[in-house]
XYZ file of C-alpha atoms in Angstrom:
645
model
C 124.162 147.238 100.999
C 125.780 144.374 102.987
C 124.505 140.612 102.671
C 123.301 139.233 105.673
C 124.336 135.910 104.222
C 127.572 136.963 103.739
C 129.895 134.835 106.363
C 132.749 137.649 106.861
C 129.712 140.730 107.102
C 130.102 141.670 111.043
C 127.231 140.540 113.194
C 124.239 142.835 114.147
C 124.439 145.198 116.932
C 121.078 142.833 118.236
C 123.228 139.352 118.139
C 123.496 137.504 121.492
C 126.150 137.778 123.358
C 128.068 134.597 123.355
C 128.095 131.526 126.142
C 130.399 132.074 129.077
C 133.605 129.909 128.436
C 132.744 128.401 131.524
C 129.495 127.227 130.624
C 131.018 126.080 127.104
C 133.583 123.966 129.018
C 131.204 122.142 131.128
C 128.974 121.273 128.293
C 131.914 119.641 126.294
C 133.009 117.690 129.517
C 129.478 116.442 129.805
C 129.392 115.157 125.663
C 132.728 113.728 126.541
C 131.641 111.462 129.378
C 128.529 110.641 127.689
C 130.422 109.726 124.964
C 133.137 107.780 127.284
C 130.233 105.832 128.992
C 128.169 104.879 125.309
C 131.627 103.424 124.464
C 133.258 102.594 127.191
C 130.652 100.614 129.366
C 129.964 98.139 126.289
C 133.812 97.583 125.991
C 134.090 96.699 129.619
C 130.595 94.623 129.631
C 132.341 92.885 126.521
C 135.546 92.188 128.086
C 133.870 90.928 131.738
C 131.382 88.428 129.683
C 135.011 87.365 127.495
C 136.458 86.201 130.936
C 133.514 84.676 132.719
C 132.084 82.913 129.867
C 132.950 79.629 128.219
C 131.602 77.479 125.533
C 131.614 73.617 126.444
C 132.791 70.973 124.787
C 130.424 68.795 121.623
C 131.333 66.109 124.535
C 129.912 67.778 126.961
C 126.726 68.774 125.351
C 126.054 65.341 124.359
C 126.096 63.931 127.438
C 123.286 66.255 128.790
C 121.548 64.744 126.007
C 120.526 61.170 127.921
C 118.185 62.943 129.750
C 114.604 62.260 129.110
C 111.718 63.894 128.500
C 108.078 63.374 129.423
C 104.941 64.380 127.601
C 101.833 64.733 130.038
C 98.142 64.288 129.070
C 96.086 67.371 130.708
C 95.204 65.887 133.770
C 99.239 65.086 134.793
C 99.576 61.373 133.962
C 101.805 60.106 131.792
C 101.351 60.187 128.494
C 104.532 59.132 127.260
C 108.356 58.929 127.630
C 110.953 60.299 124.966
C 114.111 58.198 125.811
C 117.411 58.516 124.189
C 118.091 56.215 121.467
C 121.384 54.573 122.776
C 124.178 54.609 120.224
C 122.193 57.341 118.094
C 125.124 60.052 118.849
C 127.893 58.932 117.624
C 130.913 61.748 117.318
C 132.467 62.046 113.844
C 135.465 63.925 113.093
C 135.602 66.549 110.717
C 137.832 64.939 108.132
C 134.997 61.506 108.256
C 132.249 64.428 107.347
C 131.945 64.060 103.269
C 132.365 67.407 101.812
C 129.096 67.249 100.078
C 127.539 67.087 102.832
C 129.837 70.405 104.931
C 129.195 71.910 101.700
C 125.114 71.968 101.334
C 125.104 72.989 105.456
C 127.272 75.705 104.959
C 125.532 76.964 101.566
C 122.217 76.456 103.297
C 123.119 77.883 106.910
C 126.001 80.144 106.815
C 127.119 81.152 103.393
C 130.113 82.799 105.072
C 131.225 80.889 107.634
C 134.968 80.106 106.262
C 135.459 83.856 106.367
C 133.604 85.819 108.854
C 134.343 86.405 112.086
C 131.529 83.878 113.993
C 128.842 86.392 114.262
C 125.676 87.637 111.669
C 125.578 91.571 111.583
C 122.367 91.014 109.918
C 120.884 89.090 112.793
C 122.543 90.810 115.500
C 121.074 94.408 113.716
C 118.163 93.209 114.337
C 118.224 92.129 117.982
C 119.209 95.727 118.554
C 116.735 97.076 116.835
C 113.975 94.903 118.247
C 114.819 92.932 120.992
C 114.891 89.756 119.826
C 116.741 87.398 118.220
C 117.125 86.317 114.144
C 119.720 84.869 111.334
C 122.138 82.829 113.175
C 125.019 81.545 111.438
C 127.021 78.523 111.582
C 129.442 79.502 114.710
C 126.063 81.106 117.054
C 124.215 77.882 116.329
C 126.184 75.776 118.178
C 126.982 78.899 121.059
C 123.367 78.627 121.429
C 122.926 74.482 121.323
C 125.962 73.872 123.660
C 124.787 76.766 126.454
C 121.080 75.874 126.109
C 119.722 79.005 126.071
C 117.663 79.486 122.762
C 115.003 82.717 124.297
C 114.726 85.298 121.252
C 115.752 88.192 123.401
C 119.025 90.966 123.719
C 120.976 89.360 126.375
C 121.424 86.364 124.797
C 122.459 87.411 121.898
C 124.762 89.406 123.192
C 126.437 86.713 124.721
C 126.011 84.913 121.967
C 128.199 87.190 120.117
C 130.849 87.252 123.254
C 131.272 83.682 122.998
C 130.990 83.313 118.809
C 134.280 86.126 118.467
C 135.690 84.295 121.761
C 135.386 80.584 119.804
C 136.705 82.093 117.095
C 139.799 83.136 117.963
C 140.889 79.849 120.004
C 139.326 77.285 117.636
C 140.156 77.166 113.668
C 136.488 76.776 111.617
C 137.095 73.114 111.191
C 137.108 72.659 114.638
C 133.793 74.850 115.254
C 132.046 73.127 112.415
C 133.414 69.713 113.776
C 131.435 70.592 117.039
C 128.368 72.315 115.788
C 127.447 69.299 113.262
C 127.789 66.892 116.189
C 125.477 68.117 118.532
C 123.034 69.209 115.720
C 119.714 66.910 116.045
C 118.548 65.926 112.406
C 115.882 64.349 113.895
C 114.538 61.035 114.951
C 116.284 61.174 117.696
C 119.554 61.386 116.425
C 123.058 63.706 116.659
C 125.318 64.285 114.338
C 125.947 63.207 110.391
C 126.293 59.508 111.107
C 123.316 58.339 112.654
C 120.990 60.728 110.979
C 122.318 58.888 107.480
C 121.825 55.496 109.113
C 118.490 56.906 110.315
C 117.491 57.661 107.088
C 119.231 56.254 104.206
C 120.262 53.350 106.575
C 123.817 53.357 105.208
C 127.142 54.175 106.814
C 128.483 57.788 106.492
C 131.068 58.123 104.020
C 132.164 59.752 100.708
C 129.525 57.615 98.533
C 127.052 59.963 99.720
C 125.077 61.675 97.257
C 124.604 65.199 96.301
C 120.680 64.504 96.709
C 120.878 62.802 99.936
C 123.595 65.823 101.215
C 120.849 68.191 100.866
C 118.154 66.331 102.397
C 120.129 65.845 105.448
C 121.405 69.798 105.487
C 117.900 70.842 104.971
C 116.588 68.622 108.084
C 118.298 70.854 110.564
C 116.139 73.601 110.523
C 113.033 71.910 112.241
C 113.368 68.318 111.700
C 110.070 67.340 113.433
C 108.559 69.725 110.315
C 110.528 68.064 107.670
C 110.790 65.138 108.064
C 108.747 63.182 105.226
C 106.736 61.049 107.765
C 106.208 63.514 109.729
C 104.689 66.218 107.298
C 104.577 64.337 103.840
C 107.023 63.515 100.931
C 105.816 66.498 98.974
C 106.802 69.261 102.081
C 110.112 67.962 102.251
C 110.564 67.757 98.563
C 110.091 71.386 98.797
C 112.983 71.940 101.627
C 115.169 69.799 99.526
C 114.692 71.942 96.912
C 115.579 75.301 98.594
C 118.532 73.596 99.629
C 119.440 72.945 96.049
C 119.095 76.391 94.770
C 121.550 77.784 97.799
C 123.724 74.700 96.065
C 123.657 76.530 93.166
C 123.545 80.084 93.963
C 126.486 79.795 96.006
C 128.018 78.070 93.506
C 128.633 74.641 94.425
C 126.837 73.107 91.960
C 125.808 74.102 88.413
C 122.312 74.689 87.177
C 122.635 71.192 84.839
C 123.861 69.180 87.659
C 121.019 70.084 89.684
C 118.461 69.925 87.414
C 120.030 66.088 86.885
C 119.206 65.196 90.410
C 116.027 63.759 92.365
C 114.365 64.270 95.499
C 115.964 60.535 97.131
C 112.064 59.798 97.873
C 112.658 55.857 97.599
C 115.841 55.590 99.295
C 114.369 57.508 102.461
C 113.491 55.269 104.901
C 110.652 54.942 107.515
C 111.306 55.469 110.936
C 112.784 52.473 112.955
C 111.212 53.064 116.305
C 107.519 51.494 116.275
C 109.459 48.649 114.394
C 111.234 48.265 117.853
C 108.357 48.100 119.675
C 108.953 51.626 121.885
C 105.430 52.797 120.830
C 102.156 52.413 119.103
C 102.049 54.146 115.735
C 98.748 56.218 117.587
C 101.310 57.319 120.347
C 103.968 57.612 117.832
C 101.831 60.359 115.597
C 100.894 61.892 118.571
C 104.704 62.446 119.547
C 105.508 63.595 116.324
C 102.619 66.415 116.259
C 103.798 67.330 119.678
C 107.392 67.646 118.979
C 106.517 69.657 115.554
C 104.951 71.866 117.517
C 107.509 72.152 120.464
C 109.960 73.074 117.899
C 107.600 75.722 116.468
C 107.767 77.640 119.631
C 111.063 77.308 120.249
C 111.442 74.207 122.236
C 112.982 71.725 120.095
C 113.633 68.315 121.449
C 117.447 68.989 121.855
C 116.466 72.000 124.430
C 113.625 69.533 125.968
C 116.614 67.351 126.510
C 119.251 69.523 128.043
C 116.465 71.019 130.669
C 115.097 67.402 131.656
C 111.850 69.314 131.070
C 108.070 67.785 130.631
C 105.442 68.794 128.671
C 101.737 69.060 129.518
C 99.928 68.271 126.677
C 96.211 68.914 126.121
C 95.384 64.765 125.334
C 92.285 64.299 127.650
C 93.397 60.524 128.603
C 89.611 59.100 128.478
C 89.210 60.605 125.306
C 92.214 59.571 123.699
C 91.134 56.106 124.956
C 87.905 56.120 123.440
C 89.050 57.197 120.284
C 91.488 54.666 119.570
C 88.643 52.053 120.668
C 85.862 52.746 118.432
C 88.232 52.947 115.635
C 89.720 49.356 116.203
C 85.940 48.231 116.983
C 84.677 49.596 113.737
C 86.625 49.127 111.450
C 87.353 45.148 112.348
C 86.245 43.246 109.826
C 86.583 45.362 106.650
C 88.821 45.585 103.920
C 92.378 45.421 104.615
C 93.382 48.699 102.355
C 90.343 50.861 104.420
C 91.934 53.492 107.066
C 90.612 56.115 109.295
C 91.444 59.104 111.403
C 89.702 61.262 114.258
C 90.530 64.429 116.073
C 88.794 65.960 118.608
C 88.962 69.699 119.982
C 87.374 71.625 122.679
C 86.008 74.941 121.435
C 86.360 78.109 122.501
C 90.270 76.596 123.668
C 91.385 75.031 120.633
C 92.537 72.345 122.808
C 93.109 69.091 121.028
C 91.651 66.369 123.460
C 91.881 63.305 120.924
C 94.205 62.817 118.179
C 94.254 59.043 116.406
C 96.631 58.956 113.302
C 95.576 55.505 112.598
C 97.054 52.496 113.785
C 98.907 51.093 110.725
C 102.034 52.478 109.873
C 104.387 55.781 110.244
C 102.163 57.619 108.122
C 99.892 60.213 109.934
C 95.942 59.826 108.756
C 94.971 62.861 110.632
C 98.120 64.830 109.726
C 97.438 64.517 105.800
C 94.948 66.686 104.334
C 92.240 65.025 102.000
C 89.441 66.141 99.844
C 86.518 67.105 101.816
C 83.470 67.309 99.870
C 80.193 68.620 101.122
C 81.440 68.521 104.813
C 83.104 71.759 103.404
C 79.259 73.208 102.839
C 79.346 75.078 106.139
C 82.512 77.534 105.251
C 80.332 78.391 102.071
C 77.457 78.800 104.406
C 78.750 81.334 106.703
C 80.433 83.163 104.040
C 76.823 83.862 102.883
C 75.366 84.537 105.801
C 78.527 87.118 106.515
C 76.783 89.155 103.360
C 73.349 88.933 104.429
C 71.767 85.711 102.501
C 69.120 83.832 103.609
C 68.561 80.492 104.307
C 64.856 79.754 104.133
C 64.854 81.719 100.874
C 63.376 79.025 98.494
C 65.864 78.606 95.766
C 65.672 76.937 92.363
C 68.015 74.249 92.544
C 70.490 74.544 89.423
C 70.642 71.133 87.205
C 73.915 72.881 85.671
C 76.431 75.744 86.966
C 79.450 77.030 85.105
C 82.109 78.517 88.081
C 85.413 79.383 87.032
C 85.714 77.390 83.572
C 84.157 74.343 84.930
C 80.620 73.187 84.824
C 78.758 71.214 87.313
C 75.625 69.101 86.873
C 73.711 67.801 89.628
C 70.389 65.909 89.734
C 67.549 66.784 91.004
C 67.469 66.716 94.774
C 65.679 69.716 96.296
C 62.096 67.590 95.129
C 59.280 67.634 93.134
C 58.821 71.026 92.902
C 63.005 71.359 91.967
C 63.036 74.197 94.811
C 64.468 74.248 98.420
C 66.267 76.124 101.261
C 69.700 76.126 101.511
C 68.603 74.750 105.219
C 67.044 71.881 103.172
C 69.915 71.493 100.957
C 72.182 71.281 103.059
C 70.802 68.214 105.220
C 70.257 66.587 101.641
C 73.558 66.726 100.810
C 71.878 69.100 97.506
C 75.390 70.041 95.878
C 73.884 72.783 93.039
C 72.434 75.483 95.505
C 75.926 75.703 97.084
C 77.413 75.937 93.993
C 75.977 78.190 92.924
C 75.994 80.530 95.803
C 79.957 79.720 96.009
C 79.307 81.541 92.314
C 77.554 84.526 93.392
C 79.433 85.044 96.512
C 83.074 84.562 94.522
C 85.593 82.099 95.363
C 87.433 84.970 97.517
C 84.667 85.471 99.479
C 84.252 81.438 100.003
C 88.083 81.115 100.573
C 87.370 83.791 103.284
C 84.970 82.053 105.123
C 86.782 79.294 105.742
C 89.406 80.841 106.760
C 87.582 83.269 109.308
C 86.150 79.794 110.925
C 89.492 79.104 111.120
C 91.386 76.989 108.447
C 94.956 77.647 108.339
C 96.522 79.801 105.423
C 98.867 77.617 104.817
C 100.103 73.551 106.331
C 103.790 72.612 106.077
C 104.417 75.704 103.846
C 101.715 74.914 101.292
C 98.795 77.582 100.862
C 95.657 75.648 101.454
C 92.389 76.208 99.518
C 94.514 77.158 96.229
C 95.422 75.059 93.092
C 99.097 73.823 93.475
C 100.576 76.790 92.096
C 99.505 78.193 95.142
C 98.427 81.649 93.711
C 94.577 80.510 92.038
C 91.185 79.759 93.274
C 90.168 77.166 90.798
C 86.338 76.096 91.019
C 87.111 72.767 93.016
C 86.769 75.405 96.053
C 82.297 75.163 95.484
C 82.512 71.092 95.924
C 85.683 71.071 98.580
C 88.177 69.427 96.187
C 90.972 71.542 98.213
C 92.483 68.044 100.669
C 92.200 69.472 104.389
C 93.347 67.738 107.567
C 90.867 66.072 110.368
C 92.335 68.764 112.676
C 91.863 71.562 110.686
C 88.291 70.529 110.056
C 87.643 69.640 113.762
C 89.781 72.946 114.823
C 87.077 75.104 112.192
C 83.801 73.599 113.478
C 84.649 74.406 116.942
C 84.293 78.057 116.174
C 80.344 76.965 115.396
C 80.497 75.437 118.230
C 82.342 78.282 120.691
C 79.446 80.636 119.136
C 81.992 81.908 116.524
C 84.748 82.109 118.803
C 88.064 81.020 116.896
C 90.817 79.242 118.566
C 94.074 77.842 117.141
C 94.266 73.874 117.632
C 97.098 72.775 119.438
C 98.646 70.317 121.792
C 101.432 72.068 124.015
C 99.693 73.371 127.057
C 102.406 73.990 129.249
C 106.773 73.435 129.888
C 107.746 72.754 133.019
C 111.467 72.675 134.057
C 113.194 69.427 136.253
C 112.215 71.816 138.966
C 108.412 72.081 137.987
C 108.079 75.831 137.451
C 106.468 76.970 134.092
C 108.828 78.118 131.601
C 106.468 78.577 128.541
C 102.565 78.404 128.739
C 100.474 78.292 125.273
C 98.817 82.134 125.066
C 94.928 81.974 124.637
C 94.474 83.396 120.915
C 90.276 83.403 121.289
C 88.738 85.729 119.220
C 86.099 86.181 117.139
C 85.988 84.492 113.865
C 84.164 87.441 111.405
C 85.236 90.653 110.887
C 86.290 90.396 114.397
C 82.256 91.562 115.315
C 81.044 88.675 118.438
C 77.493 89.470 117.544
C 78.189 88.694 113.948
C 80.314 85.734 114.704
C 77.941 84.994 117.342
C 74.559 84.904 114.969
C 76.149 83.031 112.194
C 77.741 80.850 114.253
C 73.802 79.971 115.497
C 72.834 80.135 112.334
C 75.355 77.042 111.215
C 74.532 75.254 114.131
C 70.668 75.337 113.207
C 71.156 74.412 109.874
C 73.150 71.379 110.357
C 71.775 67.897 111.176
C 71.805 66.667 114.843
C 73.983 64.133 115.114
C 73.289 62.514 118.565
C 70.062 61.318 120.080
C 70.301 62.155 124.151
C 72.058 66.178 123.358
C 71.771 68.406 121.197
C 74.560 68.364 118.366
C 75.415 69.364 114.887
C 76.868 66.688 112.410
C 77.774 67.278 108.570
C 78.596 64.551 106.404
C 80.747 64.559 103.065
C 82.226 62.360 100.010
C 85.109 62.792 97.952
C 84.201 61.220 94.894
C 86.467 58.401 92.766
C 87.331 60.172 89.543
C 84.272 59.847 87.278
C 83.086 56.873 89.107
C 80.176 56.782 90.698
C 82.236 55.431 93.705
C 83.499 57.509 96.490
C 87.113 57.222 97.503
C 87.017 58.979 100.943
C 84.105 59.693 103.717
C 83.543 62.561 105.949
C 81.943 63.158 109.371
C 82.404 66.294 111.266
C 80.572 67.462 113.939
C 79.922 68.958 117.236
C 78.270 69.668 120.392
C 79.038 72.393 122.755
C 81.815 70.377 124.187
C 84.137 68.541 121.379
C 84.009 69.160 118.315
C 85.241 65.574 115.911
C 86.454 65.479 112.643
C 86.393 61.519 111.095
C 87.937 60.752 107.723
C 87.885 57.042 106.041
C 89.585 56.472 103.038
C 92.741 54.729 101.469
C 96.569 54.702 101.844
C 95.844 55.785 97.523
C 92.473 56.618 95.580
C 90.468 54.023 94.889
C 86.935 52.721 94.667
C 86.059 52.352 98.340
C 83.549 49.567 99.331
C 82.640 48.167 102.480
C 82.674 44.752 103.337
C 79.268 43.614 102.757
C 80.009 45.489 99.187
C 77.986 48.889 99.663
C 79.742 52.307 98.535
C 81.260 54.148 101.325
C 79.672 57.598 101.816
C 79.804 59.746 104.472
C 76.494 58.955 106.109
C 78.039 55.219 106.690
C 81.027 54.333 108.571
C 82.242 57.667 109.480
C 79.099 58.714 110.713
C 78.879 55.831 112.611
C 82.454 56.130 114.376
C 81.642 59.906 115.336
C 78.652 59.238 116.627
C 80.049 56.315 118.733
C 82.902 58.279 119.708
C 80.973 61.033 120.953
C 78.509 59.058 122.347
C 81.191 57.404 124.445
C 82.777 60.510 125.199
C 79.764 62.331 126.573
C 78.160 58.901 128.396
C 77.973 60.272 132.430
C 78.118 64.344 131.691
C 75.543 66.769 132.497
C 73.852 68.019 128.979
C 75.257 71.740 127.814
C 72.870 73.444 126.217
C 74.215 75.770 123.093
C 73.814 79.520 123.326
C 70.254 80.445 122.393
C 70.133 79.999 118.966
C 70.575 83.944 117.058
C 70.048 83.773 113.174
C 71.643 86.179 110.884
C 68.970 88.422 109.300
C 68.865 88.340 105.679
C 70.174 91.651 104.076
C 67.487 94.756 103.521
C 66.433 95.118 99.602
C 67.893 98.143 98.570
């Protein structure tokens, strides 16, 4: 018997008769054009774009640099300029560049720059793939900074790649790194290795430049309105530093030991020069800074701003912005010199910050830095309860001692006689054991969870929030809000009460308008709702909240929660709370210290929450809602408590 898997067995009398040759012919000459054109029409697109298109000159670049920008408050006016520093680009050559420094940008940006051929296959893989953009090295950096075009999307990297192999071959690498480091912003308004070390370090560039301060200067390029120290904090750009280190290391510029021997340069890192020259207030100075940060986060970074002569609409609701910086000055006149505050204001439902005071002191952003917030972080614990069904006119025995998560907590008595209350009535008097120990019963997950469905962010400068410092563990501080949180997060995660649990990210970038006025980006509307993405949940808790909480103003209806972070073991406090809202702004207030300490007010009394922050949000609000029409809240829905099963 034959196999019929045999290849040399003759076919079957019922095989089909094979394709005309004709037929095969015209199918190969089809695969053969198709194959020409896949080829062929790439190779000709390649070679028209290597004619036509040129890179300019560091020069060149520079100069489009003088242009300025202008920031808009919401209504149009002028918010505020950002000039060109003059003398703050100042073209170095590459030999004048110390190799410490060429050494921890290359390590940190392009690990093979002095070899490849001016193009990422990584990054370009993926702009195939999906469409947009990724992993630019050294030699597409500056294509992209010296053409201007910086959109995430196919076409431009393929002429980014056009240009990088055209570059290439008519420049040598020191040449292309010569240009790219010069028109690089480092922030702070400078360009190029010279004046960002006079910037910061405020020393000449040369070959006395340290290891340490090399990598804090490669690891500004990235987003330098995000690194910078004073403009997120000393221990976010410790953490850049760092990575930059390790890529020292792993690409083998620097051994383990000799890193391990260095320091973050935190004392020889200067302050920012330009309030000292009188350009700005340090409130419109913080406000810049947030604005720029977040610019650069959607892919408009100051450089780009620059070359376009574009202007930003902000969301900075001039009469609020006003009022802000008013009753601050008016309040606290008079009181301790070391006492500072902070107050930001957003609209709910829009996440549109309206009012953003830093504090009017020095470089160092009040409402940027996140502090310990106490019992004004009650409410996240609330609604995380009232997400599982608890209820809040349940009376409760109030706990004189709770053991959470290794720690215990004793409280005295303050739910009255009877040593029994709501969590309603605990909550307006400031009764710390009931939350406690429904933070214990519901988890510290769960709690984590509801503050994060009202909207705090996972994470702020790269650091997790709501976690111990190793960033991984919910430690028990999470019942008593020991985790530090900004003013705007706080203000941004009470407007979701006060949208009737719609969530919104804060922000301050409305809109980009070219030098011709049309809109080149607009800020998305992310509105949604905050739990388990249900708007009748969202929609009764958020009620619920809004009942619960104190009103806070005497001619509208508003909700107001005060809070303390306590002075180590003291019975001092050395930060104060209020946060609050009504159905149109939503404030967050914080008073404390430049560094913990007891915190007493002038005529000597301990600062709480319920004192001078109270009284600057209520006076701020006050002031902002003097002439408008009242706006009644949603009717009030309450969450039902859960069925006994």
């Amino acid at each position: 018997m034959e196999n019929p898997d045999d290849e040399t067995a003759p076919e079957s009398e019922t095989t089909a008769a094979p394709e005309p040759k004709g037929k095969k012919r015209r199918w190969r000459r089809i695969a053969a054009w198709s194959l020409g054109l896949l080829i062929g029409l790439p190779v000709v697109a390649f070679g028209i774009a290597y004619v036509l298109l040129d890179v300019r000159s560091p020069e060149e670049v520079l100069a489009d640099l003088d242009k300025t920008v202008v920031l808009q408050n919401a209504d149009g006016s002028e918010l505020l300029k950002v000039i060109p520093p003059g003398g703050d680009r100042l073209f170095v050559p590459y030999d004048a560049i110390p190799a410490k420094l060429r050494d921890a940008i290359v390590a940190t940006e392009d690990p093979t720059f002095w070899d490849n051929e001016g193009f990422d296959l990584t990054g370009l893989g993926r702009a195939l793939v999906t469409g947009v953009g990724g992993g630019s090295g050294i030699t597409q950096q500056y294509i992209k900074k010296s053409t201007g075009n910086e959109d995430a999307t196919l076409a431009r990297k393929f002429s980014e790649l056009v240009l990088a192999t055209k570059i290439t071959q008519q420049q040598t690498k020191k040449e292309i790194f010569e240009s790219y480091i010069n028109i690089i912003s480092f922030g702070r308004g400078t360009y190029g290795p010279a004046s960002a070390m006079n910037a910061y370090f405020g020393r000449k560039l040369d070959d006395s430049m340290t290891w340490a301060e090399a990598a804090f200067l490669a690891g500004m390029i990235q987003s330098p309105s995000v690194h910078d120290p004073y403009a997120s904090t000393h221990e976010h750009a410790m953490k850049r530093w760092s990575y930059v280190m390790n890529k020292l290391v792993t690409r083998g510029y620097l051994s383990q030991a000799e890193a391990v021997a260095m320091t973050y340069p935190e004392d020889a890192i200067q302050a920012p020069s330009e309030t000292r020259a009188g350009r700005v207030t340090f409130e419109k100075y913080h406000l810049k800074q947030r604005v720029l940060a977040e610019l650069e986060q959607v892919g408009y970074p100051l450089d780009r701003l620059r070359g376009g002569a574009m202007k930003v609409e902000t969301t900075i609701d001039p009469r609020a912005q006003a009022e802000a910086e008013k009753v601050l000055k008016e309040r606290l006149q008079g009181q301790p010199e070391h006492f500072r505050a902070s107050l930001v204001a957003v609209e709910p439902g829009t996440g549109a910050i309206r009012a953003y005071n830093g504090g009017g002191w020095s470089v160092h952003d009040y409402a940027g830095t996140p502090y310990g917030t106490g019992s004004a972080f009650q409410p996240f614990t609330l609604a995380a309860g009232l997400e599982r069904g608890i209820n809040v006119d349940e009376p409760l025995k109030s706990p004189g001692k709770v053991d959470f998560l290794g720690e215990t907590f004793e409280f005295q008595d303050q739910c009255g006689e009877a040593g029994k209350c709501t969590l309603r009535e605990a909550i307006g008097r400031d009764a710390r054991g009931p939350f406690v120990d429904l933070a214990k019963k519901l988890g510290a997950d769960a709690v984590r969870d509801g503050a994060r469905a009202a909207g705090i962010p996972e994470a702020v400068d790269g650091a997790v929030t709501l976690r111990e410092k190793d960033g991984f563990l919910i430690g028990p501080g999470i019942a008593v809000g020991r985790y530090p949180l900004r003013p705007s997060d706080m203000a941004g995660a009470y407007a979701t009460f006060a949208a009737d649990g719609m969530r919104a990210t804060p922000h301050l970038v409305s809109k980009i308008r070219d030098e011709n006025g049309e809109i080149v980006w607009e800020r998305p509307s992310d509105k949604a709702p905050a739990f388990k993405d249900d708007e009748a949940l969202s929609r009764r808790i958020a009620g619920t909240v809004g009942q619960v909480l104190t009103s806070g103003l005497k001619d509208r209806p508003a909700a107001l929660k005060t809070g303390d972070f306590q002075y180590n073991e003291t019975d001092d406090n050395a930060g104060g709370w209020a946060v609050g809202y009504t159905p149109r702004l939503s404030t967050a207030v914080w008073v404390g210290s430049d560094e913990p300490r007891r915190m007493r007010d002038a005529a000597g009394e301990k600062l709480t929450g319920k004192t001078i922050p109270s009284d600057i949000w209520q006076r701020f609000m006050s002031g902002f809602h003097r002439g408008l029409p009242v706006k009644w809240p949603a009717p009030a829905q309450t969450v039902a408590p859960a069925r006994p099963r």
